mmCIF file of N, CA and C in Angstrom:
data_model
loop_
_atom_site.group_PDB
_atom_site.id
_atom_site.type_symbol
_atom_site.label_atom_id
_atom_site.label_comp_id
_atom_site.label_asym_id
_atom_site.label_seq_id
_atom_site.Cartn_x
_atom_site.Cartn_y
_atom_site.Cartn_z
ATOM 1 N N MET A 1 15.779 -18.330 0.843
ATOM 2 C CA MET A 1 15.127 -17.067 1.110
ATOM 3 C C MET A 1 14.610 -17.084 2.551
ATOM 4 N N ALA A 2 14.819 -15.980 3.241
ATOM 5 C CA ALA A 2 14.383 -15.865 4.632
ATOM 6 C C ALA A 2 12.853 -15.890 4.703
ATOM 7 N N PRO A 3 12.289 -16.466 5.762
ATOM 8 C CA PRO A 3 10.828 -16.587 5.846
ATOM 9 C C PRO A 3 10.098 -15.251 5.929
ATOM 10 N N TYR A 4 10.769 -14.197 6.361
ATOM 11 C CA TYR A 4 10.115 -12.901 6.484
ATOM 12 C C TYR A 4 10.216 -12.063 5.213
ATOM 13 N N LEU A 5 10.912 -12.552 4.191
ATOM 14 C CA LEU A 5 10.978 -11.833 2.920
ATOM 15 C C LEU A 5 9.714 -12.154 2.121
ATOM 16 N N ALA A 6 8.840 -11.182 2.010
ATOM 17 C CA ALA A 6 7.578 -11.399 1.307
ATOM 18 C C ALA A 6 7.734 -11.232 -0.198
ATOM 19 N N HIS A 7 8.666 -10.377 -0.633
ATOM 20 C CA HIS A 7 8.858 -10.106 -2.048
ATOM 21 C C HIS A 7 10.301 -9.678 -2.262
ATOM 22 N N VAL A 8 10.919 -10.184 -3.330
ATOM 23 C CA VAL A 8 12.290 -9.807 -3.647
ATOM 24 C C VAL A 8 12.406 -9.600 -5.146
ATOM 25 N N SER A 9 13.006 -8.478 -5.542
ATOM 26 C CA SER A 9 13.382 -8.252 -6.932
ATOM 27 C C SER A 9 14.776 -7.639 -6.916
ATOM 28 N N ARG A 10 15.288 -7.243 -8.068
ATOM 29 C CA ARG A 10 16.658 -6.739 -8.113
ATOM 30 C C ARG A 10 16.845 -5.491 -7.249
ATOM 31 N N GLU A 11 15.905 -4.577 -7.311
ATOM 32 C CA GLU A 11 16.106 -3.322 -6.601
ATOM 33 C C GLU A 11 15.180 -3.127 -5.407
ATOM 34 N N ARG A 12 14.326 -4.107 -5.112
ATOM 35 C CA ARG A 12 13.382 -3.955 -4.001
ATOM 36 C C ARG A 12 13.210 -5.268 -3.249
ATOM 37 N N ALA A 13 12.929 -5.143 -1.978
ATOM 38 C CA ALA A 13 12.608 -6.311 -1.151
ATOM 39 C C ALA A 13 11.643 -5.863 -0.067
ATOM 40 N N ARG A 14 10.653 -6.707 0.237
ATOM 41 C CA ARG A 14 9.713 -6.394 1.303
ATOM 42 C C ARG A 14 9.934 -7.371 2.443
ATOM 43 N N ILE A 15 10.158 -6.802 3.629
ATOM 44 C CA ILE A 15 10.291 -7.581 4.863
ATOM 45 C C ILE A 15 8.955 -7.478 5.583
ATOM 46 N N ARG A 16 8.344 -8.638 5.875
ATOM 47 C CA ARG A 16 7.057 -8.654 6.563
ATOM 48 C C ARG A 16 7.119 -9.707 7.672
ATOM 49 N N HIS A 17 6.778 -9.273 8.890
ATOM 50 C CA HIS A 17 6.788 -10.196 10.024
ATOM 51 C C HIS A 17 5.860 -9.656 11.105
ATOM 52 N N GLN A 18 5.251 -10.555 11.835
ATOM 53 C CA GLN A 18 4.309 -10.179 12.893
ATOM 54 C C GLN A 18 5.004 -9.401 14.009
ATOM 55 N N ALA A 19 6.288 -9.638 14.203
ATOM 56 C CA ALA A 19 7.019 -8.917 15.249
ATOM 57 C C ALA A 19 7.072 -7.419 14.964
ATOM 58 N N LEU A 20 6.910 -7.025 13.700
ATOM 59 C CA LEU A 20 6.946 -5.613 13.330
ATOM 60 C C LEU A 20 5.633 -4.899 13.625
ATOM 61 N N ALA A 21 4.652 -5.604 14.180
ATOM 62 C CA ALA A 21 3.387 -4.969 14.555
ATOM 63 C C ALA A 21 3.575 -4.058 15.765
ATOM 64 N N ASP A 22 4.582 -4.346 16.572
ATOM 65 C CA ASP A 22 4.886 -3.518 17.735
ATOM 66 C C ASP A 22 5.616 -2.266 17.258
ATOM 67 N N PRO A 23 5.082 -1.076 17.528
ATOM 68 C CA PRO A 23 5.725 0.157 17.048
ATOM 69 C C PRO A 23 7.155 0.340 17.557
ATOM 70 N N LYS A 24 7.420 -0.101 18.787
ATOM 71 C CA LYS A 24 8.771 0.035 19.332
ATOM 72 C C LYS A 24 9.750 -0.852 18.560
ATOM 73 N N ALA A 25 9.352 -2.100 18.285
ATOM 74 C CA ALA A 25 10.208 -3.010 17.528
ATOM 75 C C ALA A 25 10.392 -2.503 16.098
ATOM 76 N N GLN A 26 9.322 -1.970 15.513
ATOM 77 C CA GLN A 26 9.421 -1.456 14.145
ATOM 78 C C GLN A 26 10.395 -0.278 14.091
ATOM 79 N N ALA A 27 10.367 0.595 15.095
ATOM 80 C CA ALA A 27 11.293 1.729 15.133
ATOM 81 C C ALA A 27 12.738 1.261 15.285
ATOM 82 N N GLN A 28 12.954 0.225 16.094
ATOM 83 C CA GLN A 28 14.305 -0.300 16.273
ATOM 84 C C GLN A 28 14.832 -0.915 14.983
ATOM 85 N N VAL A 29 13.988 -1.692 14.305
ATOM 86 C CA VAL A 29 14.400 -2.310 13.039
ATOM 87 C C VAL A 29 14.661 -1.230 11.996
ATOM 88 N N PHE A 30 13.827 -0.187 11.978
ATOM 89 C CA PHE A 30 14.012 0.903 11.021
ATOM 90 C C PHE A 30 15.366 1.577 11.225
ATOM 91 N N GLU A 31 15.699 1.877 12.480
ATOM 92 C CA GLU A 31 16.986 2.513 12.778
ATOM 93 C C GLU A 31 18.146 1.600 12.403
ATOM 94 N N PHE A 32 17.979 0.304 12.629
ATOM 95 C CA PHE A 32 19.038 -0.647 12.277
ATOM 96 C C PHE A 32 19.231 -0.683 10.761
ATOM 97 N N LEU A 33 18.126 -0.743 10.022
ATOM 98 C CA LEU A 33 18.211 -0.835 8.558
ATOM 99 C C LEU A 33 18.788 0.429 7.936
ATOM 100 N N LYS A 34 18.578 1.583 8.574
ATOM 101 C CA LYS A 34 19.148 2.828 8.043
ATOM 102 C C LYS A 34 20.675 2.772 8.007
ATOM 103 N N GLY A 35 21.271 2.031 8.917
ATOM 104 C CA GLY A 35 22.721 1.940 8.981
ATOM 105 C C GLY A 35 23.317 0.841 8.117
ATOM 106 N N GLU A 36 22.496 0.014 7.507
ATOM 107 C CA GLU A 36 22.997 -1.099 6.708
ATOM 108 C C GLU A 36 23.493 -0.630 5.339
ATOM 109 N N ALA A 37 24.597 -1.211 4.900
ATOM 110 C CA ALA A 37 25.140 -0.901 3.576
ATOM 111 C C ALA A 37 24.290 -1.583 2.505
ATOM 112 N N GLY A 38 24.096 -0.908 1.396
ATOM 113 C CA GLY A 38 23.354 -1.484 0.273
ATOM 114 C C GLY A 38 21.892 -1.104 0.241
ATOM 115 N N ILE A 39 21.409 -0.392 1.243
ATOM 116 C CA ILE A 39 20.008 0.023 1.274
ATOM 117 C C ILE A 39 19.941 1.505 0.917
ATOM 118 N N ALA A 40 19.264 1.795 -0.200
ATOM 119 C CA ALA A 40 19.152 3.179 -0.666
ATOM 120 C C ALA A 40 18.000 3.907 0.017
ATOM 121 N N GLY A 41 16.963 3.182 0.405
ATOM 122 C CA GLY A 41 15.814 3.806 1.051
ATOM 123 C C GLY A 41 14.949 2.769 1.739
ATOM 124 N N ILE A 42 14.147 3.236 2.691
ATOM 125 C CA ILE A 42 13.261 2.352 3.454
ATOM 126 C C ILE A 42 11.896 3.014 3.538
ATOM 127 N N LYS A 43 10.857 2.259 3.194
ATOM 128 C CA LYS A 43 9.491 2.759 3.314
ATOM 129 C C LYS A 43 8.733 1.849 4.268
ATOM 130 N N PRO A 44 8.376 2.364 5.457
ATOM 131 C CA PRO A 44 7.646 1.522 6.411
ATOM 132 C C PRO A 44 6.218 1.282 5.954
ATOM 133 N N GLY A 45 5.701 0.112 6.290
ATOM 134 C CA GLY A 45 4.314 -0.248 6.010
ATOM 135 C C GLY A 45 3.706 -0.884 7.237
ATOM 136 N N ARG A 46 2.574 -1.543 7.055
ATOM 137 C CA ARG A 46 1.917 -2.219 8.162
ATOM 138 C C ARG A 46 2.589 -3.576 8.357
ATOM 139 N N ASN A 47 3.269 -3.718 9.464
ATOM 140 C CA ASN A 47 4.023 -4.939 9.801
ATOM 141 C C ASN A 47 5.108 -5.239 8.776
ATOM 142 N N SER A 48 5.586 -4.228 8.044
ATOM 143 C CA SER A 48 6.553 -4.497 6.992
ATOM 144 C C SER A 48 7.405 -3.276 6.687
ATOM 145 N N PHE A 49 8.465 -3.528 5.916
ATOM 146 C CA PHE A 49 9.318 -2.484 5.365
ATOM 147 C C PHE A 49 9.563 -2.809 3.897
ATOM 148 N N LEU A 50 9.514 -1.804 3.057
ATOM 149 C CA LEU A 50 9.925 -1.947 1.667
ATOM 150 C C LEU A 50 11.331 -1.386 1.581
ATOM 151 N N LEU A 51 12.277 -2.247 1.222
ATOM 152 C CA LEU A 51 13.671 -1.832 1.114
ATOM 153 C C LEU A 51 13.972 -1.514 -0.342
ATOM 154 N N LEU A 52 14.480 -0.326 -0.586
ATOM 155 C CA LEU A 52 14.951 0.063 -1.916
ATOM 156 C C LEU A 52 16.450 -0.181 -1.917
ATOM 157 N N LEU A 53 16.868 -1.154 -2.722
ATOM 158 C CA LEU A 53 18.246 -1.629 -2.673
ATOM 159 C C LEU A 53 19.110 -0.962 -3.731
ATOM 160 N N GLU A 54 20.380 -0.780 -3.397
ATOM 161 C CA GLU A 54 21.357 -0.312 -4.357
ATOM 162 C C GLU A 54 21.750 -1.486 -5.249
ATOM 163 N N PRO A 55 22.275 -1.225 -6.452
ATOM 164 C CA PRO A 55 22.615 -2.332 -7.369
ATOM 165 C C PRO A 55 23.607 -3.332 -6.795
ATOM 166 N N GLU A 56 24.540 -2.875 -5.953
ATOM 167 C CA GLU A 56 25.555 -3.779 -5.409
ATOM 168 C C GLU A 56 25.166 -4.379 -4.063
ATOM 169 N N ALA A 57 23.922 -4.239 -3.648
ATOM 170 C CA ALA A 57 23.474 -4.720 -2.336
ATOM 171 C C ALA A 57 23.488 -6.245 -2.267
ATOM 172 N N ASP A 58 23.888 -6.759 -1.122
ATOM 173 C CA ASP A 58 23.868 -8.192 -0.854
ATOM 174 C C ASP A 58 22.738 -8.457 0.147
ATOM 175 N N LEU A 59 21.590 -8.907 -0.364
ATOM 176 C CA LEU A 59 20.418 -9.106 0.477
ATOM 177 C C LEU A 59 20.642 -10.210 1.509
ATOM 178 N N GLY A 60 21.396 -11.234 1.151
ATOM 179 C CA GLY A 60 21.695 -12.304 2.105
ATOM 180 C C GLY A 60 22.452 -11.792 3.318
ATOM 181 N N GLN A 61 23.401 -10.902 3.086
ATOM 182 C CA GLN A 61 24.177 -10.330 4.182
ATOM 183 C C GLN A 61 23.312 -9.407 5.028
ATOM 184 N N ILE A 62 22.439 -8.631 4.381
ATOM 185 C CA ILE A 62 21.536 -7.750 5.121
ATOM 186 C C ILE A 62 20.623 -8.586 6.022
ATOM 187 N N CYS A 63 20.082 -9.688 5.477
ATOM 188 C CA CYS A 63 19.208 -10.569 6.271
ATOM 189 C C CYS A 63 19.968 -11.207 7.427
ATOM 190 N N ALA A 64 21.214 -11.622 7.188
ATOM 191 C CA ALA A 64 22.013 -12.226 8.257
ATOM 192 C C ALA A 64 22.252 -11.228 9.383
ATOM 193 N N HIS A 65 22.577 -9.990 9.026
ATOM 194 C CA HIS A 65 22.784 -8.960 10.058
ATOM 195 C C HIS A 65 21.486 -8.683 10.814
ATOM 196 N N LEU A 66 20.381 -8.656 10.072
ATOM 197 C CA LEU A 66 19.078 -8.386 10.682
ATOM 198 C C LEU A 66 18.689 -9.492 11.662
ATOM 199 N N GLU A 67 18.908 -10.754 11.280
ATOM 200 C CA GLU A 67 18.576 -11.878 12.161
ATOM 201 C C GLU A 67 19.482 -11.916 13.384
ATOM 202 N N THR A 68 20.727 -11.471 13.216
ATOM 203 C CA THR A 68 21.644 -11.421 14.354
ATOM 204 C C THR A 68 21.196 -10.364 15.349
ATOM 205 N N ALA A 69 20.800 -9.203 14.839
ATOM 206 C CA ALA A 69 20.387 -8.114 15.713
ATOM 207 C C ALA A 69 18.997 -8.335 16.308
ATOM 208 N N PHE A 70 18.112 -8.991 15.545
ATOM 209 C CA PHE A 70 16.721 -9.217 15.978
ATOM 210 C C PHE A 70 16.373 -10.693 15.769
ATOM 211 N N PRO A 71 16.695 -11.548 16.726
ATOM 212 C CA PRO A 71 16.453 -12.986 16.580
ATOM 213 C C PRO A 71 14.980 -13.343 16.399
ATOM 214 N N ALA A 72 14.065 -12.498 16.831
ATOM 215 C CA ALA A 72 12.637 -12.796 16.692
ATOM 216 C C ALA A 72 12.228 -12.879 15.227
ATOM 217 N N LEU A 73 12.951 -12.213 14.339
ATOM 218 C CA LEU A 73 12.608 -12.261 12.916
ATOM 219 C C LEU A 73 12.979 -13.594 12.284
ATOM 220 N N GLY A 74 14.021 -14.226 12.781
ATOM 221 C CA GLY A 74 14.487 -15.469 12.178
ATOM 222 C C GLY A 74 13.648 -16.675 12.540
ATOM 223 N N THR A 75 12.986 -16.641 13.675
ATOM 224 C CA THR A 75 12.204 -17.793 14.121
ATOM 225 C C THR A 75 10.863 -17.333 14.640
ATOM 226 N N GLY A 76 9.973 -18.282 14.768
ATOM 227 C CA GLY A 76 8.674 -18.017 15.385
ATOM 228 C C GLY A 76 7.775 -17.163 14.524
ATOM 229 N N GLY A 77 6.557 -16.949 14.995
ATOM 230 C CA GLY A 77 5.595 -16.113 14.285
ATOM 231 C C GLY A 77 4.987 -16.837 13.117
ATOM 232 N N ASP A 78 4.040 -16.208 12.466
ATOM 233 C CA ASP A 78 3.367 -16.799 11.320
ATOM 234 C C ASP A 78 4.291 -16.906 10.134
ATOM 235 N N ALA A 79 5.229 -15.968 9.980
ATOM 236 C CA ALA A 79 6.077 -15.941 8.800
ATOM 237 C C ALA A 79 6.987 -17.158 8.743
ATOM 238 N N ALA A 80 7.390 -17.717 9.906
ATOM 239 C CA ALA A 80 8.269 -18.875 9.912
ATOM 240 C C ALA A 80 7.558 -20.111 9.391
ATOM 241 N N GLN A 81 6.251 -20.131 9.449
ATOM 242 C CA GLN A 81 5.498 -21.271 8.969
ATOM 243 C C GLN A 81 5.093 -21.107 7.512
ATOM 244 N N GLY A 82 5.567 -20.055 6.864
ATOM 245 C CA GLY A 82 5.265 -19.843 5.460
ATOM 246 C C GLY A 82 3.940 -19.139 5.202
ATOM 247 N N GLU A 83 3.280 -18.717 6.248
ATOM 248 C CA GLU A 83 2.004 -18.041 6.091
ATOM 249 C C GLU A 83 2.215 -16.538 6.116
ATOM 250 N N ALA A 84 1.358 -15.827 5.446
ATOM 251 C CA ALA A 84 1.421 -14.372 5.511
ATOM 252 C C ALA A 84 0.976 -13.940 6.895
ATOM 253 N N PRO A 85 1.656 -12.968 7.478
ATOM 254 C CA PRO A 85 1.258 -12.523 8.809
ATOM 255 C C PRO A 85 -0.105 -11.857 8.780
ATOM 256 N N ALA A 86 -0.828 -12.021 9.874
ATOM 257 C CA ALA A 86 -2.162 -11.422 9.959
ATOM 258 C C ALA A 86 -2.037 -9.919 10.097
ATOM 259 N N ARG A 87 -2.989 -9.216 9.527
ATOM 260 C CA ARG A 87 -2.998 -7.761 9.656
ATOM 261 C C ARG A 87 -3.539 -7.391 11.033
ATOM 262 N N VAL A 88 -2.940 -6.399 11.618
ATOM 263 C CA VAL A 88 -3.386 -5.927 12.924
ATOM 264 C C VAL A 88 -4.340 -4.778 12.675
ATOM 265 N N SER A 89 -5.617 -5.027 12.904
ATOM 266 C CA SER A 89 -6.614 -3.994 12.655
ATOM 267 C C SER A 89 -7.825 -4.261 13.524
ATOM 268 N N ALA A 90 -8.336 -3.206 14.137
ATOM 269 C CA ALA A 90 -9.519 -3.342 14.976
ATOM 270 C C ALA A 90 -10.791 -3.007 14.200
ATOM 271 N N ARG A 91 -10.633 -2.436 12.983
ATOM 272 C CA ARG A 91 -11.799 -2.040 12.201
ATOM 273 C C ARG A 91 -12.374 -3.229 11.448
ATOM 274 N N PRO A 92 -13.676 -3.261 11.271
ATOM 275 C CA PRO A 92 -14.249 -4.275 10.399
ATOM 276 C C PRO A 92 -13.940 -3.922 8.944
ATOM 277 N N LYS A 93 -13.918 -4.924 8.096
ATOM 278 C CA LYS A 93 -13.606 -4.685 6.691
ATOM 279 C C LYS A 93 -14.792 -4.009 6.012
ATOM 280 N N THR A 94 -14.557 -2.832 5.462
ATOM 281 C CA THR A 94 -15.594 -2.070 4.773
ATOM 282 C C THR A 94 -15.045 -1.576 3.448
ATOM 283 N N HIS A 95 -15.912 -0.931 2.670
ATOM 284 C CA HIS A 95 -15.447 -0.332 1.426
ATOM 285 C C HIS A 95 -14.522 0.824 1.752
ATOM 286 N N SER A 96 -13.491 0.972 0.943
ATOM 287 C CA SER A 96 -12.591 2.103 1.138
ATOM 288 C C SER A 96 -13.242 3.368 0.603
ATOM 289 N N GLY A 97 -12.724 4.503 0.998
ATOM 290 C CA GLY A 97 -13.241 5.771 0.505
ATOM 291 C C GLY A 97 -13.077 5.891 -0.996
ATOM 292 N N ARG A 98 -11.963 5.362 -1.510
ATOM 293 C CA ARG A 98 -11.718 5.415 -2.956
ATOM 294 C C ARG A 98 -12.758 4.603 -3.719
ATOM 295 N N LYS A 99 -13.064 3.412 -3.193
ATOM 296 C CA LYS A 99 -14.043 2.568 -3.873
ATOM 297 C C LYS A 99 -15.422 3.231 -3.876
ATOM 298 N N CYS A 100 -15.802 3.859 -2.772
ATOM 299 C CA CYS A 100 -17.088 4.561 -2.712
ATOM 300 C C CYS A 100 -17.138 5.704 -3.721
ATOM 301 N N LYS A 101 -16.037 6.462 -3.812
ATOM 302 C CA LYS A 101 -15.994 7.552 -4.792
ATOM 303 C C LYS A 101 -16.134 7.026 -6.210
ATOM 304 N N LEU A 102 -15.435 5.943 -6.513
ATOM 305 C CA LEU A 102 -15.506 5.387 -7.866
ATOM 306 C C LEU A 102 -16.897 4.844 -8.183
ATOM 307 N N LEU A 103 -17.516 4.188 -7.204
ATOM 308 C CA LEU A 103 -18.874 3.681 -7.427
ATOM 309 C C LEU A 103 -19.870 4.821 -7.609
ATOM 310 N N THR A 104 -19.701 5.899 -6.852
ATOM 311 C CA THR A 104 -20.573 7.065 -6.997
ATOM 312 C C THR A 104 -20.388 7.706 -8.370
ATOM 313 N N MET A 105 -19.130 7.826 -8.796
ATOM 314 C CA MET A 105 -18.857 8.407 -10.112
ATOM 315 C C MET A 105 -19.468 7.548 -11.216
ATOM 316 N N LEU A 106 -19.325 6.233 -11.115
ATOM 317 C CA LEU A 106 -19.913 5.330 -12.104
ATOM 318 C C LEU A 106 -21.434 5.446 -12.115
ATOM 319 N N THR A 107 -22.034 5.536 -10.949
ATOM 320 C CA THR A 107 -23.492 5.665 -10.854
ATOM 321 C C THR A 107 -23.975 6.935 -11.539
ATOM 322 N N PHE A 108 -23.315 8.061 -11.273
ATOM 323 C CA PHE A 108 -23.741 9.313 -11.900
ATOM 324 C C PHE A 108 -23.451 9.313 -13.399
ATOM 325 N N GLY A 109 -22.377 8.645 -13.824
ATOM 326 C CA GLY A 109 -22.106 8.543 -15.257
ATOM 327 C C GLY A 109 -23.187 7.751 -15.977
ATOM 328 N N LEU A 110 -23.585 6.628 -15.404
ATOM 329 C CA LEU A 110 -24.644 5.814 -16.010
ATOM 330 C C LEU A 110 -25.997 6.515 -15.941
ATOM 331 N N THR A 111 -26.245 7.254 -14.854
ATOM 332 C CA THR A 111 -27.487 8.021 -14.729
ATOM 333 C C THR A 111 -27.552 9.103 -15.801
ATOM 334 N N THR A 112 -26.427 9.750 -16.061
ATOM 335 C CA THR A 112 -26.378 10.775 -17.101
ATOM 336 C C THR A 112 -26.748 10.194 -18.456
ATOM 337 N N VAL A 113 -26.189 9.044 -18.781
ATOM 338 C CA VAL A 113 -26.493 8.397 -20.066
ATOM 339 C C VAL A 113 -27.958 7.988 -20.116
ATOM 340 N N GLY A 114 -28.457 7.402 -19.034
ATOM 341 C CA GLY A 114 -29.861 6.977 -19.003
ATOM 342 C C GLY A 114 -30.819 8.139 -19.152
ATOM 343 N N LEU A 115 -30.543 9.247 -18.468
ATOM 344 C CA LEU A 115 -31.410 10.419 -18.564
ATOM 345 C C LEU A 115 -31.334 11.075 -19.942
ATOM 346 N N ALA A 116 -30.198 10.954 -20.606
ATOM 347 C CA ALA A 116 -30.082 11.506 -21.965
ATOM 348 C C ALA A 116 -31.022 10.769 -22.917
ATOM 349 N N PHE A 117 -31.142 9.455 -22.736
ATOM 350 C CA PHE A 117 -32.019 8.667 -23.609
ATOM 351 C C PHE A 117 -33.497 8.890 -23.301
ATOM 352 N N THR A 118 -33.820 9.199 -22.059
ATOM 353 C CA THR A 118 -35.229 9.383 -21.696
ATOM 354 C C THR A 118 -35.745 10.788 -21.997
ATOM 355 N N GLY A 119 -34.856 11.750 -22.157
ATOM 356 C CA GLY A 119 -35.281 13.088 -22.535
ATOM 357 C C GLY A 119 -35.460 14.054 -21.385
ATOM 358 N N PHE A 120 -35.104 13.686 -20.179
ATOM 359 C CA PHE A 120 -35.198 14.607 -19.042
ATOM 360 C C PHE A 120 -33.958 15.518 -19.050
ATOM 361 N N LYS A 121 -34.078 16.665 -19.703
ATOM 362 C CA LYS A 121 -32.918 17.511 -19.939
ATOM 363 C C LYS A 121 -32.337 18.104 -18.657
ATOM 364 N N HIS A 122 -33.178 18.596 -17.769
ATOM 365 C CA HIS A 122 -32.672 19.225 -16.543
ATOM 366 C C HIS A 122 -31.993 18.201 -15.629
ATOM 367 N N ALA A 123 -32.614 17.043 -15.468
ATOM 368 C CA ALA A 123 -32.015 15.994 -14.637
ATOM 369 C C ALA A 123 -30.722 15.481 -15.280
ATOM 370 N N HIS A 124 -30.720 15.385 -16.618
ATOM 371 C CA HIS A 124 -29.523 14.956 -17.342
ATOM 372 C C HIS A 124 -28.382 15.949 -17.115
ATOM 373 N N ALA A 125 -28.686 17.246 -17.173
ATOM 374 C CA ALA A 125 -27.658 18.262 -16.968
ATOM 375 C C ALA A 125 -27.133 18.225 -15.527
ATOM 376 N N LEU A 126 -28.015 18.037 -14.557
ATOM 377 C CA LEU A 126 -27.600 17.968 -13.158
ATOM 378 C C LEU A 126 -26.703 16.746 -12.910
ATOM 379 N N ALA A 127 -27.133 15.579 -13.384
ATOM 380 C CA ALA A 127 -26.326 14.359 -13.196
ATOM 381 C C ALA A 127 -24.996 14.473 -13.937
ATOM 382 N N GLY A 128 -25.025 15.087 -15.120
ATOM 383 C CA GLY A 128 -23.777 15.276 -15.871
ATOM 384 C C GLY A 128 -22.818 16.213 -15.157
ATOM 385 N N GLY A 129 -23.360 17.262 -14.538
ATOM 386 C CA GLY A 129 -22.511 18.177 -13.781
ATOM 387 C C GLY A 129 -21.866 17.507 -12.582
ATOM 388 N N ILE A 130 -22.648 16.709 -11.870
ATOM 389 C CA ILE A 130 -22.097 15.983 -10.715
ATOM 390 C C ILE A 130 -21.041 14.980 -11.178
ATOM 391 N N PHE A 131 -21.322 14.264 -12.275
ATOM 392 C CA PHE A 131 -20.338 13.323 -12.813
ATOM 393 C C PHE A 131 -19.056 14.047 -13.213
ATOM 394 N N ALA A 132 -19.185 15.209 -13.846
ATOM 395 C CA ALA A 132 -17.999 15.969 -14.258
ATOM 396 C C ALA A 132 -17.167 16.391 -13.045
ATOM 397 N N LEU A 133 -17.822 16.810 -11.958
ATOM 398 C CA LEU A 133 -17.093 17.174 -10.743
ATOM 399 C C LEU A 133 -16.358 15.973 -10.146
ATOM 400 N N LEU A 134 -17.048 14.828 -10.098
ATOM 401 C CA LEU A 134 -16.420 13.617 -9.552
ATOM 402 C C LEU A 134 -15.259 13.151 -10.430
ATOM 403 N N ALA A 135 -15.433 13.214 -11.757
ATOM 404 C CA ALA A 135 -14.364 12.808 -12.670
ATOM 405 C C ALA A 135 -13.162 13.744 -12.552
ATOM 406 N N THR A 136 -13.425 15.045 -12.417
ATOM 407 C CA THR A 136 -12.337 16.012 -12.253
ATOM 408 C C THR A 136 -11.581 15.747 -10.949
ATOM 409 N N ASP A 137 -12.310 15.478 -9.879
ATOM 410 C CA ASP A 137 -11.681 15.154 -8.604
ATOM 411 C C ASP A 137 -10.825 13.895 -8.732
ATOM 412 N N HIS A 138 -11.337 12.895 -9.424
ATOM 413 C CA HIS A 138 -10.600 11.639 -9.612
ATOM 414 C C HIS A 138 -9.308 11.882 -10.390
ATOM 415 N N VAL A 139 -9.405 12.627 -11.474
ATOM 416 C CA VAL A 139 -8.212 12.896 -12.289
ATOM 417 C C VAL A 139 -7.191 13.724 -11.499
ATOM 418 N N TRP A 140 -7.675 14.693 -10.726
ATOM 419 C CA TRP A 140 -6.776 15.522 -9.938
ATOM 420 C C TRP A 140 -6.092 14.712 -8.840
ATOM 421 N N GLU A 141 -6.866 13.872 -8.155
ATOM 422 C CA GLU A 141 -6.343 13.137 -7.007
ATOM 423 C C GLU A 141 -5.495 11.949 -7.413
ATOM 424 N N ARG A 142 -5.933 11.178 -8.385
ATOM 425 C CA ARG A 142 -5.265 9.921 -8.723
ATOM 426 C C ARG A 142 -4.261 10.028 -9.854
ATOM 427 N N ARG A 143 -4.531 10.868 -10.822
ATOM 428 C CA ARG A 143 -3.670 10.926 -12.002
ATOM 429 C C ARG A 143 -2.753 12.144 -12.037
ATOM 430 N N LYS A 144 -3.075 13.153 -11.221
ATOM 431 C CA LYS A 144 -2.288 14.391 -11.167
ATOM 432 C C LYS A 144 -2.089 14.964 -12.561
ATOM 433 N N ALA A 145 -3.173 14.984 -13.351
ATOM 434 C CA ALA A 145 -3.066 15.347 -14.758
ATOM 435 C C ALA A 145 -3.685 16.681 -15.106
ATOM 436 N N LEU A 146 -4.330 17.355 -14.186
ATOM 437 C CA LEU A 146 -4.968 18.626 -14.535
ATOM 438 C C LEU A 146 -3.995 19.780 -14.453
#
């Protein structure tokens, strides 16, 4: 298995390498992969590509062509040493917006239950209304079920 192949299954493969952090190199690799036989689709990611493979695809041949066209992928970098490539990001690690929404929804849900037991009807109704709005937003955004 090539060192830049992060994941391989029958119909999917993920190519991840530090050289793909450069937008120009990523665009060149993307254009090259579009012309390769056996690839049904390509989804770019951060320093990576998710390849959607056709059933008759030969991943070894695709990798050989890729290494021939882009020698930087075959050698060097963190991926050649078996390590996952570092993420290129200038932001500090913080909670995602999704996690904040879920924590807020959980907080209002628990507040609603707590206020129901204490007997504060108006506060219970207000917290329940906010929880219902957050839950509806979650179902609409994440589950597409409304």
